[in-house]
Amino acid sequence: MSTVGDLPGEDRLEMLQGTLEVLILRCLKLQANHAYGISLFLQQQSDSEFVVDNGSLYPAIQRLLQRKWIQGQWKTSPNGRRARYYSLTAAGRKELLRATSKWQRFATAMAKILASEG
């Protein structure tokens, strides 16, 4: 996984395995997008905490395609280039709901532990 390059090593946020797939699904919940658009969405929505390089993004997209959680379609992008646009499938929407619930429970549990005085 990629991290923000300008931060010192100990300040960089690294994504846990499997996180990138959930974030891609979340991005595609709104609308179909191409890989570069997905990368920009993740960077913007995380206030530049997550900067995903192609070496991480494309394999994650391929895993999602293999699981049939997303589908791809070739279109022309606004800048006139041919790009593969990805969109959620019904199975992908179901997985996003499941994964979102799981991550919310995880975040709540972490917050409780980190906030405890003990």
XYZ file of C-alpha atoms in Angstrom:
118
model
C 0.000 0.000 0.000
C 1.154 3.494 -0.652
C 1.377 6.196 1.921
C 1.901 9.925 1.913
C 5.443 10.322 0.657
C 6.460 13.573 2.386
C 5.787 12.415 5.926
C 8.532 10.938 8.078
C 8.395 7.134 8.198
C 6.868 6.937 11.663
C 4.083 9.386 10.726
C 2.945 7.597 7.576
C -0.385 5.804 7.575
C -0.349 2.377 6.009
C -3.493 0.568 5.011
C -4.286 -2.764 6.544
C -4.572 -5.649 4.115
C -8.025 -5.699 2.539
C -8.668 -2.033 3.280
C -7.986 -0.839 -0.240
C -10.673 -3.084 -1.709
C -13.284 -1.644 0.664
C -12.207 1.899 -0.152
C -12.479 1.219 -3.888
C -15.978 -0.211 -3.406
C -16.905 2.898 -1.396
C -15.627 5.171 -4.157
C -17.684 3.338 -6.762
C -20.845 3.535 -4.657
C -21.312 7.090 -5.900
C -20.607 6.572 -9.602
C -18.503 4.653 -12.090
C -14.910 5.800 -12.223
C -11.571 4.973 -13.827
C -8.462 3.980 -11.868
C -6.967 7.468 -11.780
C -10.316 8.884 -10.598
C -10.480 6.254 -7.850
C -6.976 7.189 -6.728
C -7.875 10.904 -6.659
C -11.088 10.223 -4.735
C -9.215 8.286 -2.049
C -6.551 10.958 -1.740
C -9.074 13.807 -1.559
C -11.478 12.086 0.836
C -8.638 11.164 3.207
C -7.133 14.667 3.187
C -4.098 13.180 1.423
C -3.492 10.565 4.123
C -3.956 7.775 1.549
C -2.017 8.113 -1.677
C -2.395 4.892 -3.630
C 0.111 4.022 -6.323
C -0.696 1.989 -9.432
C 1.258 -0.976 -8.094
C -1.323 -1.338 -5.323
C -4.425 -0.018 -7.067
C -4.487 -2.193 -10.186
C -4.025 -5.532 -8.377
C -6.847 -4.563 -5.978
C -9.092 -3.698 -8.923
C -8.264 -7.051 -10.511
C -9.199 -8.885 -7.294
C -12.535 -7.040 -7.209
C -13.196 -7.916 -10.854
C -12.418 -11.591 -10.187
C -14.820 -11.623 -7.233
C -17.431 -9.980 -9.494
C -17.875 -7.128 -7.015
C -17.140 -4.619 -9.770
C -17.371 -4.607 -13.545
C -15.409 -2.639 -16.106
C -16.431 -0.919 -19.302
C -14.258 0.979 -21.788
C -15.332 4.599 -22.347
C -13.815 7.889 -23.402
C -12.731 10.047 -20.467
C -13.405 13.809 -20.335
C -9.860 14.455 -21.640
C -10.570 12.323 -24.724
C -8.567 9.264 -23.706
C -9.883 5.742 -23.642
C -10.234 4.540 -20.051
C -11.782 1.579 -18.312
C -14.554 2.729 -16.011
C -15.448 0.500 -13.080
C -18.837 0.252 -11.389
C -20.301 -1.732 -8.508
C -22.272 -4.882 -9.178
C -25.159 -6.023 -6.962
C -22.718 -8.398 -5.238
C -20.311 -5.476 -4.751
C -23.018 -3.374 -3.094
C -23.789 -6.250 -0.747
C -20.092 -6.684 0.075
C -19.712 -2.958 0.705
C -22.537 -3.056 3.260
C -20.990 -6.070 4.989
C -17.490 -4.586 4.998
C -18.688 -1.166 6.163
C -20.421 -2.729 9.148
C -17.311 -4.739 9.978
C -15.019 -1.689 9.743
C -17.371 0.428 11.862
C -17.329 -2.240 14.593
C -13.527 -2.417 14.318
C -13.143 1.378 14.580
C -15.503 1.555 17.571
C -13.612 -1.207 19.381
C -10.255 0.465 18.662
C -11.546 3.832 19.886
C -12.757 2.244 23.131
C -9.411 0.593 23.779
C -7.360 3.658 22.898
C -9.553 5.939 25.016
C -9.482 3.730 28.101
C -7.411 4.862 31.052
C -6.390 1.341 32.051
